[in-house]
Amino acid sequence: MSHSADARALRVAVIGAGPAGVYAADLLTKSDEVASGAVKVSIDLFDRYPAPYGLIRYGVAPDHPRIKGIVNALHKVLDRGDIRFFGNVDYGTDLTLGDLRRHYDAVIFATGAIKDADLNIPGIELEGSFGAADFVSWYDGHPDVPREWPLEAKEVAVIGNGNVALDVARVLSKHADDLLVTEIPENVYQGLKSSPVTDVHVFGRRGPAQVKFTPLELRELSHSKDVDIVLYPEDFEFDEESDRQIQSNNQTKTMVGTLTNWIADDEPTGASRRLHLHFLHNPVEVLGEDGRVSGIRFERTELDGTGNVRGTGDFLDYPVQAVYRAVGYFGSALPDVEFDHRRGVVPNAGGRVLDAAGTPVPGIYATGWIKRGPVGLIGHTKGDALETVTYLLADRGGLPQAAAPEEGAVVELLESRGVEYTSWEGWLELDAHEKELGAAATAAGPVARERVKVVPREDMVAVSRGAVVEV
């Protein structure tokens, strides 16, 4: 960057307004360099959705107890007014990398990972076999997925032992009326209300001491009304590594303790629905009849002393009419940016994006799941953002200078292209509108509802841009 650019604010674009993007923007404004006055920054946050918050709005179960706290923290950052939000702007369509280069000195990609990872077993393509991420998007009112979901199965298998698997199993087994206190939209409520489900089975390859979910998620299962949790004593196998993990890791000790207590108290209550937790089951085939899921086959596994498992040669079939794979998320390639298709991430060194030759691309950075892959919790996302921002600030003397850095220039560009972008003020309007919908639902229904989420993109944009929409 030339000395003439040093006199103006460092222009930074962040692509993605979920936690990763908001944390990166926030940490940049709070850095020592900016706080001391040595560096001035001007940050614009872009998202392809009309509303902010990314995975927190569209990737976490609506009854998750931590949602409100995370949203409140992100809201405080964006409500300060020192970071501009542009929603309903799609990178690669509405704005290209060339556009961003022209208007910003640095670009941080924080686009996350929204697709399901593959599970390559026979029958996975059958009708009735779904990716968990797609189902999560549906019940979270994602504007770009169909409004209806085929909830026709009485018996369901969920493959995976992470938090997403538990979220999916909890939502499938929970009675729809008990979700009315959340922000689920009407189409989701009606879909879940009509579900004939009686049994949801969650399967993991390894033992109870190796699960990937967290104690909070596990405990949430027991809060569902009229749902029995069913466990199987033969699945509770512990090897030397399991014992070591239980003794050395408080989280593992807590979860194993919770599960074993449930086994001890495993008296059926006669609930109309059951949520089964299975361990030491490796999926080998989805079974079908007439092109539809009719069951699923597992090989029983056993722990090998190291916390890993090996096959036993014993196979079990379970009759189910739907299968949900919750085996992880996978990132999507970004136009004009190198991509690792095997890992589903943008190649990078500490957040500095690399080209095909492995050389850092000046001014291009990544943070969050698109940087490290879909692992870790919110705390990891903050650490990611700090590393990326630290490198960006260290590089500032050599960043390519934006040709048109004026804050109004990108606005003029979007307007010239007819992009109906939304703003932070627009989000406040949409936020208020969703709360009005909640108040109307409360007046008409049996329970108090804080808000009801708006689903159609056109309605979200219209409300955000000042149009009057009937409540």
Tab-separated table of C-alpha atoms in Angstrom:
chain	number	residue	atom	x	y	z
A	1	MET	CA	0.000	0.000	0.000
A	2	SER	CA	1.347	3.413	-0.886
A	3	HIS	CA	1.843	6.231	1.618
A	4	SER	CA	-1.088	8.113	0.094
A	5	ALA	CA	-3.368	5.247	1.115
A	6	ASP	CA	-2.061	5.368	4.678
A	7	ALA	CA	-3.840	8.698	5.177
A	8	ARG	CA	-7.237	7.129	4.519
A	9	ALA	CA	-9.023	4.266	6.229
A	10	LEU	CA	-8.023	0.714	5.374
A	11	ARG	CA	-10.978	-0.607	3.376
A	12	VAL	CA	-11.906	-4.208	4.246
A	13	ALA	CA	-14.731	-6.363	2.865
A	14	VAL	CA	-15.917	-9.374	4.857
A	15	ILE	CA	-17.937	-11.941	2.883
A	16	GLY	CA	-20.289	-13.739	5.242
A	17	ALA	CA	-22.235	-12.241	8.162
A	18	GLY	CA	-22.314	-15.280	10.420
A	19	PRO	CA	-20.281	-15.503	13.640
A	20	ALA	CA	-16.981	-15.946	11.749
A	21	GLY	CA	-17.465	-12.800	9.696
A	22	VAL	CA	-18.835	-10.669	12.521
A	23	TYR	CA	-16.037	-11.731	14.868
A	24	ALA	CA	-13.402	-10.914	12.246
A	25	ALA	CA	-14.880	-7.461	11.703
A	26	ASP	CA	-15.200	-6.851	15.435
A	27	LEU	CA	-11.659	-7.985	16.251
A	28	LEU	CA	-10.298	-5.798	13.482
A	29	THR	CA	-11.993	-2.716	14.961
A	30	LYS	CA	-10.704	-3.627	18.441
A	31	SER	CA	-7.119	-4.417	17.433
A	32	ASP	CA	-4.287	-2.557	19.146
A	33	GLU	CA	-3.374	-0.866	15.866
A	34	VAL	CA	-6.875	0.537	15.415
A	35	ALA	CA	-7.442	1.327	19.099
A	36	SER	CA	-4.188	3.323	19.231
A	37	GLY	CA	-5.101	5.336	16.164
A	38	ALA	CA	-2.188	3.997	14.131
A	39	VAL	CA	-4.629	2.439	11.651
A	40	LYS	CA	-8.072	3.568	10.589
A	41	VAL	CA	-10.449	0.938	9.203
A	42	SER	CA	-13.658	1.004	7.217
A	43	ILE	CA	-15.394	-2.379	7.109
A	44	ASP	CA	-18.298	-3.595	4.970
A	45	LEU	CA	-19.939	-6.935	5.792
A	46	PHE	CA	-21.710	-8.741	2.933
A	47	ASP	CA	-24.075	-11.712	3.053
A	48	ARG	CA	-26.074	-13.550	0.414
A	49	TYR	CA	-29.079	-13.669	2.745
A	50	PRO	CA	-31.195	-10.597	3.542
A	51	ALA	CA	-30.660	-11.094	7.296
A	52	PRO	CA	-27.418	-11.388	9.267
A	53	TYR	CA	-26.143	-14.130	11.637
A	54	GLY	CA	-25.565	-16.933	9.112
A	55	LEU	CA	-25.412	-20.367	10.746
A	56	ILE	CA	-26.917	-19.038	13.969
A	57	ARG	CA	-30.105	-18.149	12.091
A	58	TYR	CA	-30.121	-20.998	9.577
A	59	GLY	CA	-28.063	-23.837	11.036
A	60	VAL	CA	-28.955	-24.268	14.718
A	61	ALA	CA	-32.117	-25.906	16.042
A	62	PRO	CA	-34.693	-23.259	17.040
A	63	ASP	CA	-35.017	-24.683	20.558
A	64	HIS	CA	-31.276	-24.542	21.231
A	65	PRO	CA	-30.828	-22.672	24.528
A	66	ARG	CA	-27.703	-20.789	23.466
A	67	ILE	CA	-29.118	-19.127	20.356
A	68	LYS	CA	-30.422	-15.992	22.045
A	69	GLY	CA	-27.138	-15.278	23.824
A	70	ILE	CA	-25.087	-15.627	20.641
A	71	VAL	CA	-27.502	-13.488	18.625
A	72	ASN	CA	-27.419	-10.802	21.318
A	73	ALA	CA	-23.613	-10.714	21.190
A	74	LEU	CA	-23.553	-10.426	17.383
A	75	HIS	CA	-26.305	-7.791	17.503
A	76	LYS	CA	-24.252	-5.614	19.845
A	77	VAL	CA	-21.323	-5.653	17.422
A	78	LEU	CA	-23.361	-4.672	14.377
A	79	ASP	CA	-25.531	-2.199	16.250
A	80	ARG	CA	-22.511	-0.019	17.128
A	81	GLY	CA	-22.654	1.499	13.658
A	82	ASP	CA	-18.960	1.210	12.767
A	83	ILE	CA	-19.466	-1.855	10.516
A	84	ARG	CA	-21.781	-1.572	7.509
A	85	PHE	CA	-24.017	-4.564	6.675
A	86	PHE	CA	-25.082	-5.350	3.098
A	87	GLY	CA	-27.525	-8.267	2.940
A	88	ASN	CA	-29.022	-9.995	-0.112
A	89	VAL	CA	-25.716	-9.570	-1.968
A	90	ASP	CA	-24.380	-12.762	-3.533
A	91	TYR	CA	-20.611	-12.998	-4.003
A	92	GLY	CA	-19.830	-14.182	-7.518
A	93	THR	CA	-23.135	-12.880	-8.889
A	94	ASP	CA	-23.815	-9.400	-7.527
A	95	LEU	CA	-20.171	-8.690	-6.709
A	96	THR	CA	-17.110	-10.332	-8.241
A	97	LEU	CA	-13.618	-10.610	-6.823
A	98	GLY	CA	-12.590	-7.941	-9.335
A	99	ASP	CA	-15.244	-5.615	-7.920
A	100	LEU	CA	-14.047	-6.223	-4.392
A	101	ARG	CA	-10.431	-5.632	-5.419
A	102	ARG	CA	-11.419	-2.296	-6.933
A	103	HIS	CA	-13.208	-1.059	-3.810
A	104	TYR	CA	-11.291	-2.715	-0.944
A	105	ASP	CA	-7.688	-3.141	0.100
A	106	ALA	CA	-8.398	-6.522	1.699
A	107	VAL	CA	-11.111	-9.175	1.491
A	108	ILE	CA	-11.895	-11.748	4.212
A	109	PHE	CA	-13.968	-14.751	3.165
A	110	ALA	CA	-16.118	-16.105	6.005
A	111	THR	CA	-18.638	-18.078	3.955
A	112	GLY	CA	-18.795	-21.142	6.200
A	113	ALA	CA	-19.915	-24.600	5.101
A	114	ILE	CA	-23.559	-25.324	4.344
A	115	LYS	CA	-23.574	-28.570	2.340
A	116	ASP	CA	-23.734	-32.110	3.725
A	117	ALA	CA	-20.614	-34.222	3.625
A	118	ASP	CA	-21.058	-37.399	1.604
A	119	LEU	CA	-21.666	-40.852	3.063
A	120	ASN	CA	-20.649	-43.302	0.379
A	121	ILE	CA	-22.589	-46.463	1.130
A	122	PRO	CA	-24.981	-48.399	-1.143
A	123	GLY	CA	-28.549	-47.096	-1.131
A	124	ILE	CA	-27.750	-43.631	0.156
A	125	GLU	CA	-29.395	-42.192	-2.978
A	126	LEU	CA	-32.782	-43.825	-2.282
A	127	GLU	CA	-35.903	-41.714	-1.848
A	128	GLY	CA	-36.245	-41.036	1.865
A	129	SER	CA	-32.495	-40.588	2.376
A	130	PHE	CA	-31.602	-37.020	3.336
A	131	GLY	CA	-28.702	-34.830	4.341
A	132	ALA	CA	-29.093	-33.380	7.818
A	133	ALA	CA	-27.957	-29.936	6.648
A	134	ASP	CA	-30.851	-29.776	4.185
A	135	PHE	CA	-33.335	-30.712	6.903
A	136	VAL	CA	-31.843	-28.143	9.287
A	137	SER	CA	-32.207	-25.488	6.587
A	138	TRP	CA	-35.861	-26.435	6.190
A	139	TYR	CA	-36.813	-26.322	9.850
A	140	ASP	CA	-34.825	-23.096	10.299
A	141	GLY	CA	-36.843	-21.363	7.587
A	142	HIS	CA	-34.000	-20.947	5.084
A	143	PRO	CA	-35.266	-18.776	2.197
A	144	ASP	CA	-33.621	-20.869	-0.538
A	145	VAL	CA	-35.005	-24.337	0.278
A	146	PRO	CA	-38.475	-25.765	-0.509
A	147	ARG	CA	-41.220	-24.876	1.940
A	148	GLU	CA	-42.364	-28.487	2.319
A	149	TRP	CA	-40.518	-31.507	3.726
A	150	PRO	CA	-41.581	-35.183	3.296
A	151	LEU	CA	-42.220	-36.222	6.902
A	152	GLU	CA	-43.875	-39.563	6.210
A	153	ALA	CA	-41.754	-42.068	8.158
A	154	LYS	CA	-42.777	-43.725	11.420
A	155	GLU	CA	-39.244	-45.004	12.051
A	156	VAL	CA	-36.203	-42.854	11.282
A	157	ALA	CA	-32.436	-43.395	11.415
A	158	VAL	CA	-30.045	-40.517	12.081
A	159	ILE	CA	-26.403	-41.374	11.340
A	160	GLY	CA	-23.850	-39.403	13.337
A	161	ASN	CA	-22.798	-38.651	16.887
A	162	GLY	CA	-22.338	-34.882	16.772
A	163	ASN	CA	-24.511	-31.965	17.840
A	164	VAL	CA	-26.249	-31.758	14.469
A	165	ALA	CA	-27.335	-35.394	14.741
A	166	LEU	CA	-28.851	-34.700	18.155
A	167	ASP	CA	-30.537	-31.524	16.897
A	168	VAL	CA	-32.110	-33.401	13.995
A	169	ALA	CA	-33.203	-36.308	16.200
A	170	ARG	CA	-34.661	-33.947	18.812
A	171	VAL	CA	-36.656	-31.942	16.263
A	172	LEU	CA	-37.919	-35.107	14.537
A	173	SER	CA	-39.034	-36.707	17.798
A	174	LYS	CA	-40.360	-33.617	19.546
A	175	HIS	CA	-44.039	-32.770	19.355
A	176	ALA	CA	-44.650	-29.759	17.122
A	177	ASP	CA	-46.728	-27.947	19.757
A	178	ASP	CA	-43.675	-27.899	22.038
A	179	LEU	CA	-41.775	-25.962	19.371
A	180	LEU	CA	-44.368	-23.195	19.164
A	181	VAL	CA	-42.480	-21.205	21.777
A	182	THR	CA	-39.584	-20.908	19.306
A	183	GLU	CA	-39.397	-18.830	16.126
A	184	ILE	CA	-40.315	-21.682	13.716
A	185	PRO	CA	-42.428	-20.472	10.796
A	186	GLU	CA	-45.937	-21.759	10.197
A	187	ASN	CA	-44.988	-24.130	7.359
A	188	VAL	CA	-42.457	-25.887	9.606
A	189	TYR	CA	-44.950	-26.189	12.439
A	190	GLN	CA	-47.585	-27.670	10.142
A	191	GLY	CA	-45.104	-30.104	8.614
A	192	LEU	CA	-43.898	-31.393	11.979
A	193	LYS	CA	-47.462	-31.461	13.303
A	194	SER	CA	-48.470	-33.945	10.606
A	195	SER	CA	-45.449	-36.234	11.112
A	196	PRO	CA	-46.411	-39.840	11.999
A	197	VAL	CA	-43.018	-40.555	13.599
A	198	THR	CA	-42.903	-42.894	16.587
A	199	ASP	CA	-39.216	-43.901	16.781
A	200	VAL	CA	-36.025	-41.986	15.982
A	201	HIS	CA	-32.752	-43.926	16.156
A	202	VAL	CA	-29.365	-42.174	16.433
A	203	PHE	CA	-26.371	-44.314	15.464
A	204	GLY	CA	-22.673	-43.765	16.159
A	205	ARG	CA	-19.677	-45.821	15.007
A	206	ARG	CA	-17.771	-45.627	18.267
A	207	GLY	CA	-18.588	-45.923	21.953
A	208	PRO	CA	-20.238	-43.564	24.465
A	209	ALA	CA	-16.863	-42.100	25.503
A	210	GLN	CA	-16.049	-41.080	21.915
A	211	VAL	CA	-19.191	-39.109	21.035
A	212	LYS	CA	-18.735	-35.653	19.501
A	213	PHE	CA	-21.752	-33.896	20.942
A	214	THR	CA	-21.626	-31.652	23.988
A	215	PRO	CA	-23.208	-32.140	27.441
A	216	LEU	CA	-25.693	-29.333	26.847
A	217	GLU	CA	-26.982	-30.921	23.640
A	218	LEU	CA	-27.226	-34.307	25.318
A	219	ARG	CA	-29.178	-32.981	28.288
A	220	GLU	CA	-31.592	-31.205	25.944
A	221	LEU	CA	-32.868	-34.617	24.791
A	222	SER	CA	-34.386	-35.278	28.199
A	223	HIS	CA	-36.422	-32.056	28.089
A	224	SER	CA	-38.760	-33.255	25.333
A	225	LYS	CA	-42.269	-34.045	26.553
A	226	ASP	CA	-43.858	-37.432	25.813
A	227	VAL	CA	-40.575	-38.793	24.407
A	228	ASP	CA	-38.775	-41.730	26.016
A	229	ILE	CA	-34.996	-42.008	25.660
A	230	VAL	CA	-33.980	-45.608	25.014
A	231	LEU	CA	-30.436	-46.926	25.449
A	232	TYR	CA	-28.915	-50.399	25.108
A	233	PRO	CA	-26.538	-51.854	27.747
A	234	GLU	CA	-24.652	-53.887	25.116
A	235	ASP	CA	-23.538	-50.608	23.505
A	236	PHE	CA	-21.743	-49.455	26.642
A	237	GLU	CA	-18.284	-50.796	26.021
A	238	PHE	CA	-15.207	-49.014	27.385
A	239	ASP	CA	-11.587	-49.772	26.498
A	240	GLU	CA	-8.379	-48.440	28.051
A	241	GLU	CA	-8.505	-45.244	26.022
A	242	SER	CA	-12.144	-44.711	27.000
A	243	ASP	CA	-11.246	-45.024	30.682
A	244	ARG	CA	-8.404	-42.544	30.201
A	245	GLN	CA	-10.710	-40.049	28.485
A	246	ILE	CA	-13.335	-40.375	31.217
A	247	GLN	CA	-10.762	-39.739	33.925
A	248	SER	CA	-8.935	-36.902	32.167
A	249	ASN	CA	-11.697	-35.024	30.340
A	250	ASN	CA	-14.510	-33.480	32.356
A	251	GLN	CA	-16.776	-33.174	29.322
A	252	THR	CA	-16.406	-36.863	28.492
A	253	LYS	CA	-16.921	-37.784	32.145
A	254	THR	CA	-20.099	-35.691	32.278
A	255	MET	CA	-21.578	-37.192	29.119
A	256	VAL	CA	-20.773	-40.785	30.034
A	257	GLY	CA	-22.208	-40.139	33.491
A	258	THR	CA	-25.419	-38.752	31.987
A	259	LEU	CA	-25.797	-41.711	29.636
A	260	THR	CA	-25.135	-44.336	32.301
A	261	ASN	CA	-27.595	-42.628	34.655
A	262	TRP	CA	-30.208	-42.796	31.920
A	263	ILE	CA	-29.592	-46.518	31.544
A	264	ALA	CA	-30.070	-46.983	35.271
A	265	ASP	CA	-33.349	-45.048	35.107
A	266	ASP	CA	-34.417	-46.605	31.813
A	267	GLU	CA	-38.024	-47.331	32.726
A	268	PRO	CA	-40.450	-46.776	29.824
A	269	THR	CA	-43.085	-44.183	30.617
A	270	GLY	CA	-45.423	-45.186	27.833
A	271	ALA	CA	-44.566	-42.083	25.810
A	272	SER	CA	-45.977	-41.921	22.300
A	273	ARG	CA	-42.493	-41.373	20.827
A	274	ARG	CA	-39.080	-42.845	21.511
A	275	LEU	CA	-35.579	-41.554	20.831
A	276	HIS	CA	-33.054	-44.408	20.697
A	277	LEU	CA	-29.305	-43.863	21.161
A	278	HIS	CA	-27.119	-46.583	19.640
A	279	PHE	CA	-23.322	-46.870	19.788
A	280	LEU	CA	-20.832	-49.200	18.098
A	281	HIS	CA	-22.816	-49.299	14.840
A	282	ASN	CA	-21.096	-48.717	11.492
A	283	PRO	CA	-23.516	-48.069	8.581
A	284	VAL	CA	-22.867	-50.294	5.566
A	285	GLU	CA	-26.015	-50.060	3.435
A	286	VAL	CA	-29.349	-48.279	3.178
A	287	LEU	CA	-31.961	-50.881	2.252
A	288	GLY	CA	-34.769	-50.137	-0.149
A	289	GLU	CA	-37.944	-51.355	-1.797
A	290	ASP	CA	-39.348	-49.831	-4.990
A	291	GLY	CA	-36.745	-47.073	-4.870
A	292	ARG	CA	-37.591	-45.990	-1.312
A	293	VAL	CA	-35.829	-46.474	2.004
A	294	SER	CA	-37.113	-49.533	3.859
A	295	GLY	CA	-34.303	-50.144	6.329
A	296	ILE	CA	-30.638	-49.712	7.188
A	297	ARG	CA	-27.876	-52.251	7.796
A	298	PHE	CA	-25.021	-51.840	10.274
A	299	GLU	CA	-21.961	-53.804	11.168
A	300	ARG	CA	-21.427	-54.028	14.891
A	301	THR	CA	-18.086	-52.589	15.943
A	302	GLU	CA	-15.905	-53.000	19.009
A	303	LEU	CA	-13.322	-50.760	20.608
A	304	ASP	CA	-9.720	-51.735	19.894
A	305	GLY	CA	-8.039	-50.335	23.013
A	306	THR	CA	-7.107	-46.987	21.447
A	307	GLY	CA	-10.585	-45.450	21.340
A	308	ASN	CA	-10.989	-46.477	17.694
A	309	VAL	CA	-13.141	-49.364	16.489
A	310	ARG	CA	-12.922	-52.442	14.302
A	311	GLY	CA	-15.641	-54.474	12.663
A	312	THR	CA	-16.927	-57.630	14.326
A	313	GLY	CA	-18.470	-59.256	11.262
A	314	ASP	CA	-21.909	-59.170	12.903
A	315	PHE	CA	-24.613	-57.314	10.969
A	316	LEU	CA	-27.919	-55.869	12.111
A	317	ASP	CA	-30.836	-54.547	10.079
A	318	TYR	CA	-33.276	-51.920	11.356
A	319	PRO	CA	-36.607	-51.215	9.676
A	320	VAL	CA	-36.789	-47.481	8.956
A	321	GLN	CA	-38.519	-45.433	6.282
A	322	ALA	CA	-36.137	-42.453	6.339
A	323	VAL	CA	-32.408	-41.947	6.870
A	324	TYR	CA	-30.699	-38.675	7.774
A	325	ARG	CA	-26.927	-38.498	7.473
A	326	ALA	CA	-25.355	-36.066	9.940
A	327	VAL	CA	-21.721	-36.863	9.224
A	328	GLY	CA	-20.501	-33.302	8.844
A	329	TYR	CA	-20.734	-30.197	6.693
A	330	PHE	CA	-18.702	-29.408	3.602
A	331	GLY	CA	-17.595	-26.061	2.177
A	332	SER	CA	-18.471	-24.714	-1.267
A	333	ALA	CA	-16.034	-23.382	-3.839
A	334	LEU	CA	-15.857	-19.609	-4.326
A	335	PRO	CA	-15.536	-18.034	-7.774
A	336	ASP	CA	-12.004	-16.830	-8.595
A	337	VAL	CA	-10.562	-18.277	-5.367
A	338	GLU	CA	-8.493	-21.472	-5.149
A	339	PHE	CA	-10.365	-24.350	-3.486
A	340	ASP	CA	-9.415	-27.660	-1.904
A	341	HIS	CA	-12.175	-29.964	-3.153
A	342	ARG	CA	-11.012	-32.853	-0.989
A	343	ARG	CA	-11.236	-30.959	2.309
A	344	GLY	CA	-13.911	-28.439	1.318
A	345	VAL	CA	-11.860	-25.399	2.340
A	346	VAL	CA	-10.055	-22.444	0.794
A	347	PRO	CA	-6.307	-23.255	0.934
A	348	ASN	CA	-4.643	-20.892	3.366
A	349	ALA	CA	-1.736	-20.378	5.713
A	350	GLY	CA	-3.071	-19.018	8.994
A	351	GLY	CA	-5.867	-17.277	7.106
A	352	ARG	CA	-3.772	-15.955	4.205
A	353	VAL	CA	-5.423	-17.432	1.112
A	354	LEU	CA	-3.067	-19.352	-1.182
A	355	ASP	CA	-3.050	-19.680	-4.960
A	356	ALA	CA	-2.626	-22.932	-6.899
A	357	ALA	CA	1.135	-22.775	-6.392
A	358	GLY	CA	0.757	-22.384	-2.616
A	359	THR	CA	1.729	-18.705	-2.618
A	360	PRO	CA	-0.262	-16.199	-0.501
A	361	VAL	CA	-2.559	-14.006	-2.587
A	362	PRO	CA	-2.030	-10.385	-1.476
A	363	GLY	CA	-5.086	-8.925	0.218
A	364	ILE	CA	-7.201	-12.124	0.292
A	365	TYR	CA	-7.944	-13.883	3.607
A	366	ALA	CA	-10.254	-16.524	5.076
A	367	THR	CA	-11.695	-17.301	8.489
A	368	GLY	CA	-14.155	-19.742	10.073
A	369	TRP	CA	-15.235	-23.050	8.560
A	370	ILE	CA	-14.205	-22.118	5.012
A	371	LYS	CA	-10.703	-21.684	6.465
A	372	ARG	CA	-10.343	-24.677	8.793
A	373	GLY	CA	-13.231	-26.991	7.912
A	374	PRO	CA	-16.515	-27.544	9.785
A	375	VAL	CA	-15.160	-28.400	13.227
A	376	GLY	CA	-15.117	-26.638	16.551
A	377	LEU	CA	-17.453	-24.370	18.460
A	378	ILE	CA	-17.911	-20.596	18.653
A	379	GLY	CA	-14.744	-20.185	20.715
A	380	HIS	CA	-12.684	-21.717	17.912
A	381	THR	CA	-14.256	-19.250	15.477
A	382	LYS	CA	-13.033	-16.318	17.555
A	383	GLY	CA	-9.505	-17.743	17.639
A	384	ASP	CA	-9.627	-18.227	13.868
A	385	ALA	CA	-10.697	-14.642	13.339
A	386	LEU	CA	-7.963	-13.291	15.602
A	387	GLU	CA	-5.273	-15.206	13.690
A	388	THR	CA	-6.573	-13.995	10.332
A	389	VAL	CA	-6.937	-10.365	11.444
A	390	THR	CA	-3.441	-10.409	12.956
A	391	TYR	CA	-1.957	-11.477	9.621
A	392	LEU	CA	-4.027	-8.914	7.716
A	393	LEU	CA	-2.748	-6.087	9.887
A	394	ALA	CA	0.826	-7.359	9.623
A	395	ASP	CA	0.464	-7.309	5.819
A	396	ARG	CA	-1.114	-3.865	5.568
A	397	GLY	CA	2.001	-2.165	4.222
A	398	GLY	CA	2.019	-4.444	1.189
A	399	LEU	CA	-1.692	-4.704	0.423
A	400	PRO	CA	-2.769	-3.811	-3.130
A	401	GLN	CA	-4.393	-0.396	-3.006
A	402	ALA	CA	-8.077	-0.131	-3.925
A	403	ALA	CA	-8.672	2.067	-6.969
A	404	ALA	CA	-12.064	3.303	-5.752
A	405	PRO	CA	-12.056	3.090	-1.939
A	406	GLU	CA	-14.765	5.665	-1.272
A	407	GLU	CA	-17.550	4.214	0.896
A	408	GLY	CA	-20.202	5.410	-1.509
A	409	ALA	CA	-18.622	3.748	-4.536
A	410	VAL	CA	-19.739	0.210	-3.726
A	411	VAL	CA	-23.245	1.473	-2.975
A	412	GLU	CA	-23.381	3.119	-6.391
A	413	LEU	CA	-22.163	-0.113	-7.979
A	414	LEU	CA	-24.844	-2.241	-6.318
A	415	GLU	CA	-27.565	0.240	-7.211
A	416	SER	CA	-26.374	0.465	-10.801
A	417	ARG	CA	-26.781	-3.321	-11.046
A	418	GLY	CA	-30.244	-3.285	-9.516
A	419	VAL	CA	-29.192	-5.269	-6.451
A	420	GLU	CA	-31.866	-4.988	-3.771
A	421	TYR	CA	-29.410	-4.985	-0.912
A	422	THR	CA	-30.549	-4.794	2.687
A	423	SER	CA	-28.935	-2.866	5.546
A	424	TRP	CA	-28.559	-3.105	9.311
A	425	GLU	CA	-31.411	-0.636	9.668
A	426	GLY	CA	-33.393	-2.929	7.377
A	427	TRP	CA	-32.630	-5.889	9.623
A	428	LEU	CA	-33.971	-3.935	12.598
A	429	GLU	CA	-37.190	-3.456	10.620
A	430	LEU	CA	-37.366	-7.175	9.806
A	431	ASP	CA	-36.543	-8.046	13.414
A	432	ALA	CA	-39.423	-5.879	14.613
A	433	HIS	CA	-41.724	-7.383	11.973
A	434	GLU	CA	-40.940	-10.939	13.090
A	435	LYS	CA	-41.691	-9.927	16.677
A	436	GLU	CA	-45.017	-8.482	15.517
A	437	LEU	CA	-45.789	-11.807	13.872
A	438	GLY	CA	-44.996	-13.467	17.187
A	439	ALA	CA	-47.342	-11.136	19.033
A	440	ALA	CA	-50.114	-11.868	16.524
A	441	ALA	CA	-49.529	-15.615	16.880
A	442	THR	CA	-49.605	-15.273	20.652
A	443	ALA	CA	-52.953	-13.503	20.496
A	444	ALA	CA	-54.371	-16.185	18.212
A	445	GLY	CA	-52.748	-19.273	19.703
A	446	PRO	CA	-52.285	-21.223	22.922
A	447	VAL	CA	-48.719	-20.147	23.796
A	448	ALA	CA	-46.664	-16.963	23.957
A	449	ARG	CA	-44.379	-16.548	20.942
A	450	GLU	CA	-41.559	-14.012	20.950
A	451	ARG	CA	-41.229	-14.030	17.155
A	452	VAL	CA	-42.106	-15.958	14.002
A	453	LYS	CA	-39.422	-16.192	11.362
A	454	VAL	CA	-40.148	-14.824	7.877
A	455	VAL	CA	-39.212	-17.385	5.215
A	456	PRO	CA	-39.752	-16.032	1.662
A	457	ARG	CA	-36.728	-14.060	0.499
A	458	GLU	CA	-38.916	-11.535	-1.289
A	459	ASP	CA	-40.795	-10.783	1.941
A	460	MET	CA	-37.558	-10.442	3.912
A	461	VAL	CA	-36.212	-8.000	1.346
A	462	ALA	CA	-39.474	-6.074	1.104
A	463	VAL	CA	-39.750	-5.558	4.869
A	464	SER	CA	-36.069	-4.698	5.151
A	465	ARG	CA	-36.355	-2.104	2.401
A	466	GLY	CA	-39.388	-0.398	3.902
A	467	ALA	CA	-42.348	-2.009	2.193
A	468	VAL	CA	-45.498	-2.517	4.255
A	469	VAL	CA	-46.278	-6.210	4.722
A	470	GLU	CA	-49.455	-7.334	6.432
A	471	VAL	CA	-49.002	-9.078	9.800
